[in-house]
Amino acid sequence: MSGSRPGRVVIVGASLAGLLGAESLRRMGFTGSLTIVGDEPHEPYDRPPLSKAALTDWVPPEHTGLPRLADLGDVDWRLGVAATALDRRAREVVLADGTRLPYDRVLVATGVPTGPGPMPNRRRWRGCGASGPGRIPG
Amino acid sequence: MKIVVDLAVCQGYAQCAFLAPDAFRIYGEEALLYDPQPDDELRERVVQAAAACPVQAISVERGQR
């Protein structure tokens, strides 16, 4: 891909995948408008340290913002408002506050919600991890 | 400065922990802990640590912010 590539891209999801998608677009020459939607009020942050360096009080949790590894240029950040619908006919992303964001291309990078895992032997796991990061006994 | 380590790539070689112990620590035998936002005065050491990583798991944001 080379040359100037305009257009409107809306990225739904403002975490690792959304940020890397935005960086890749810019790195590959996308010059159009870039909108990143995230339901959390935070700019993209790094999750693994939350359960390690931040949990052990080594670093404050607000110090976990992800680095910018490419110049993102102008980005319209829509943080703290969830995307609730994708209107493919109108080519618009609909936000929880009713805003409609028109797009030429949309990247859905929302990840998945966390939930209880399939742990048949749940009693065995109880209490693990309560004393800081370490290896859960197999 | 901001950094990120791809923990799926990290193999626990611990070169970073030797070169920039204020930003990278090995917990136990192989778990890496890192400060995602180390002080700017550590930049040179952190850049060295990123360069020394055998699997190139460390990314460092360029320039000052």
CSV table of C-alpha atoms in Angstrom, one decimal:
chain,number,residue,atom,x,y,z
A,1,MET,CA,0.0,0.0,0.0
A,2,SER,CA,1.5,3.4,-0.9
A,3,GLY,CA,0.5,7.0,-1.6
A,4,SER,CA,-2.1,9.1,0.0
A,5,ARG,CA,-5.2,7.2,1.1
A,6,PRO,CA,-8.1,9.3,2.3
A,7,GLY,CA,-11.5,8.3,3.6
A,8,ARG,CA,-13.2,7.9,6.9
A,9,VAL,CA,-12.3,5.1,9.2
A,10,VAL,CA,-14.0,4.5,12.5
A,11,ILE,CA,-12.4,2.1,15.0
A,12,VAL,CA,-14.6,0.7,17.6
A,13,GLY,CA,-12.5,-0.3,20.6
A,14,ALA,CA,-9.9,1.9,22.2
A,15,SER,CA,-7.5,-0.7,23.6
A,16,LEU,CA,-4.6,-2.6,22.3
A,17,ALA,CA,-6.1,-3.9,19.1
A,18,GLY,CA,-7.8,-0.5,18.3
A,19,LEU,CA,-4.6,1.4,18.9
A,20,LEU,CA,-2.4,-1.0,16.8
A,21,GLY,CA,-5.0,-0.9,14.1
A,22,ALA,CA,-4.9,2.9,14.0
A,23,GLU,CA,-1.1,2.9,14.1
A,24,SER,CA,-0.9,0.4,11.2
A,25,LEU,CA,-3.4,2.5,9.1
A,26,ARG,CA,-1.3,5.6,9.5
A,27,ARG,CA,2.0,3.8,9.0
A,28,MET,CA,0.6,2.4,5.7
A,29,GLY,CA,-0.3,5.8,4.4
A,30,PHE,CA,-3.9,6.3,5.5
A,31,THR,CA,-4.4,10.1,5.6
A,32,GLY,CA,-8.2,10.3,6.1
A,33,SER,CA,-10.2,11.0,9.2
A,34,LEU,CA,-9.7,8.5,12.0
A,35,THR,CA,-12.2,8.2,14.9
A,36,ILE,CA,-11.6,5.8,17.8
A,37,VAL,CA,-14.5,4.9,20.0
A,38,GLY,CA,-14.1,3.4,23.5
A,39,ASP,CA,-16.6,2.8,26.2
A,40,GLU,CA,-14.0,3.3,28.9
A,41,PRO,CA,-12.9,6.9,29.7
A,42,HIS,CA,-9.2,6.0,29.4
A,43,GLU,CA,-6.9,6.2,26.4
A,44,PRO,CA,-5.5,2.8,25.4
A,45,TYR,CA,-3.7,1.2,28.4
A,46,ASP,CA,-1.6,-1.9,28.9
A,47,ARG,CA,-3.4,-4.6,30.8
A,48,PRO,CA,-0.8,-7.1,31.9
A,49,PRO,CA,1.0,-4.7,34.3
A,50,LEU,CA,-2.3,-4.1,36.2
A,51,SER,CA,-2.2,-7.6,37.6
A,52,LYS,CA,1.5,-7.4,38.2
A,53,ALA,CA,3.5,-4.2,38.6
A,54,ALA,CA,0.4,-2.1,39.6
A,55,LEU,CA,-1.1,-4.8,41.8
A,56,THR,CA,2.1,-5.0,43.8
A,57,ASP,CA,2.2,-1.2,44.2
A,58,TRP,CA,5.4,-0.9,42.3
A,59,VAL,CA,3.9,1.5,39.8
A,60,PRO,CA,0.7,3.5,40.0
A,61,PRO,CA,-2.1,2.1,37.8
A,62,GLU,CA,-2.4,5.4,35.9
A,63,HIS,CA,1.1,4.8,34.5
A,64,THR,CA,-0.1,2.0,32.3
A,65,GLY,CA,-0.9,4.0,29.1
A,66,LEU,CA,0.2,2.2,26.0
A,67,PRO,CA,3.1,3.9,24.0
A,68,ARG,CA,2.4,5.4,20.6
A,69,LEU,CA,4.6,3.5,18.3
A,70,ALA,CA,3.6,5.4,15.2
A,71,ASP,CA,2.4,9.0,14.6
A,72,LEU,CA,-1.3,8.9,14.8
A,73,GLY,CA,-1.8,12.4,13.4
A,74,ASP,CA,-5.3,13.7,14.0
A,75,VAL,CA,-7.5,11.3,15.9
A,76,ASP,CA,-11.1,12.0,17.0
A,77,TRP,CA,-11.1,10.2,20.3
A,78,ARG,CA,-14.6,9.3,21.5
A,79,LEU,CA,-13.9,7.9,24.9
A,80,GLY,CA,-16.4,7.1,27.7
A,81,VAL,CA,-19.2,6.4,25.2
A,82,ALA,CA,-20.0,2.9,24.0
A,83,ALA,CA,-20.8,2.0,20.4
A,84,THR,CA,-24.2,0.4,20.5
A,85,ALA,CA,-25.0,-0.4,16.9
A,86,LEU,CA,-23.6,-0.8,13.4
A,87,ASP,CA,-25.9,0.6,10.7
A,88,ARG,CA,-24.5,-1.1,7.7
A,89,ARG,CA,-27.1,0.3,5.4
A,90,ALA,CA,-26.4,3.9,6.3
A,91,ARG,CA,-22.7,3.1,6.9
A,92,GLU,CA,-22.8,4.6,10.4
A,93,VAL,CA,-21.6,3.6,13.8
A,94,VAL,CA,-24.2,4.5,16.5
A,95,LEU,CA,-23.0,5.5,19.9
A,96,ALA,CA,-24.8,5.2,23.2
A,97,ASP,CA,-25.5,9.0,23.3
A,98,GLY,CA,-27.2,8.9,19.9
A,99,THR,CA,-24.3,10.2,17.9
A,100,ARG,CA,-24.0,8.7,14.5
A,101,LEU,CA,-20.5,8.4,13.0
A,102,PRO,CA,-20.4,7.9,9.2
A,103,TYR,CA,-17.6,5.7,7.9
A,104,ASP,CA,-16.1,4.3,4.8
A,105,ARG,CA,-14.4,1.5,6.6
A,106,VAL,CA,-15.0,0.3,10.2
A,107,LEU,CA,-12.7,-1.7,12.3
A,108,VAL,CA,-14.4,-3.6,15.2
A,109,ALA,CA,-11.8,-4.1,17.8
A,110,THR,CA,-13.9,-4.5,20.9
A,111,GLY,CA,-12.3,-7.7,22.2
A,112,VAL,CA,-14.4,-9.9,24.4
A,113,PRO,CA,-16.0,-9.5,27.8
A,114,THR,CA,-14.5,-11.4,30.7
A,115,GLY,CA,-16.5,-14.1,32.3
A,116,PRO,CA,-16.1,-17.1,34.5
A,117,GLY,CA,-13.9,-19.7,32.8
A,118,PRO,CA,-14.7,-23.4,32.5
A,119,MET,CA,-13.3,-24.5,35.9
A,120,PRO,CA,-14.8,-27.8,36.8
A,121,ASN,CA,-12.8,-28.0,40.0
A,122,ARG,CA,-13.4,-24.5,41.2
A,123,ARG,CA,-12.7,-25.3,44.9
A,124,ARG,CA,-9.1,-26.2,44.0
A,125,TRP,CA,-8.5,-22.7,42.7
A,126,ARG,CA,-10.0,-20.8,45.6
A,127,GLY,CA,-7.5,-18.5,47.3
A,128,CYS,CA,-4.9,-18.8,44.6
A,129,GLY,CA,-3.2,-15.5,43.7
A,130,ALA,CA,-4.3,-13.8,46.9
A,131,SER,CA,-0.7,-13.4,48.1
A,132,GLY,CA,0.6,-11.6,45.0
A,133,PRO,CA,1.7,-12.7,41.6
A,134,GLY,CA,2.9,-16.2,41.4
A,135,ARG,CA,2.3,-19.5,39.7
A,136,ILE,CA,-1.0,-21.1,40.3
A,137,PRO,CA,-0.4,-24.7,41.3
A,138,GLY,CA,-1.3,-27.0,38.5
B,1,MET,CA,8.4,7.8,28.5
B,2,LYS,CA,6.1,4.8,27.8
B,3,ILE,CA,7.1,1.3,27.0
B,4,VAL,CA,5.3,-2.0,26.4
B,5,VAL,CA,6.5,-5.5,26.6
B,6,ASP,CA,4.8,-8.3,24.5
B,7,LEU,CA,4.5,-10.9,27.2
B,8,ALA,CA,3.5,-13.5,24.7
B,9,VAL,CA,6.9,-13.0,23.1
B,10,CYS,CA,9.0,-12.5,26.2
B,11,GLN,CA,11.0,-15.7,27.1
B,12,GLY,CA,12.4,-14.5,30.3
B,13,TYR,CA,16.0,-14.0,29.1
B,14,ALA,CA,16.2,-11.2,31.7
B,15,GLN,CA,18.7,-9.1,29.8
B,16,CYS,CA,16.5,-6.1,30.4
B,17,ALA,CA,16.5,-6.7,34.1
B,18,PHE,CA,20.3,-6.5,34.2
B,19,LEU,CA,20.5,-3.4,32.0
B,20,ALA,CA,17.6,-1.4,33.5
B,21,PRO,CA,16.7,-2.9,36.8
B,22,ASP,CA,14.7,0.1,37.7
B,23,ALA,CA,12.3,-0.6,34.9
B,24,PHE,CA,12.3,-4.4,34.5
B,25,ARG,CA,12.3,-7.0,37.2
B,26,ILE,CA,12.1,-10.7,37.1
B,27,TYR,CA,9.6,-12.1,39.6
B,28,GLY,CA,10.3,-15.6,40.7
B,29,GLU,CA,12.0,-17.7,38.0
B,30,GLU,CA,10.6,-16.3,34.8
B,31,ALA,CA,7.8,-13.8,35.3
B,32,LEU,CA,8.7,-10.3,34.0
B,33,LEU,CA,7.4,-7.2,35.8
B,34,TYR,CA,7.9,-3.9,34.1
B,35,ASP,CA,7.2,-0.3,34.7
B,36,PRO,CA,5.2,0.8,31.6
B,37,GLN,CA,6.1,4.5,32.3
B,38,PRO,CA,9.7,4.6,33.6
B,39,ASP,CA,11.3,8.0,34.4
B,40,ASP,CA,12.8,9.8,31.4
B,41,GLU,CA,16.2,9.7,33.0
B,42,LEU,CA,16.2,5.9,32.5
B,43,ARG,CA,15.7,6.3,28.8
B,44,GLU,CA,19.2,5.4,27.7
B,45,ARG,CA,19.2,2.2,29.9
B,46,VAL,CA,15.7,1.3,28.7
B,47,VAL,CA,16.6,1.7,25.1
B,48,GLN,CA,19.7,-0.5,25.7
B,49,ALA,CA,17.5,-3.1,27.3
B,50,ALA,CA,15.1,-3.1,24.4
B,51,ALA,CA,18.0,-3.5,22.0
B,52,ALA,CA,19.4,-6.3,24.0
B,53,CYS,CA,16.2,-8.3,24.2
B,54,PRO,CA,17.0,-11.5,22.3
B,55,VAL,CA,13.3,-11.8,21.2
B,56,GLN,CA,12.7,-8.1,20.7
B,57,ALA,CA,9.7,-8.1,23.0
B,58,ILE,CA,10.2,-4.5,24.2
B,59,SER,CA,8.8,-1.5,22.4
B,60,VAL,CA,9.8,2.0,23.4
B,61,GLU,CA,7.9,5.2,22.5
B,62,ARG,CA,10.2,7.4,20.5
B,63,GLY,CA,11.0,11.0,21.4
B,64,GLN,CA,9.9,13.0,24.4
B,65,ARG,CA,6.3,13.5,25.4
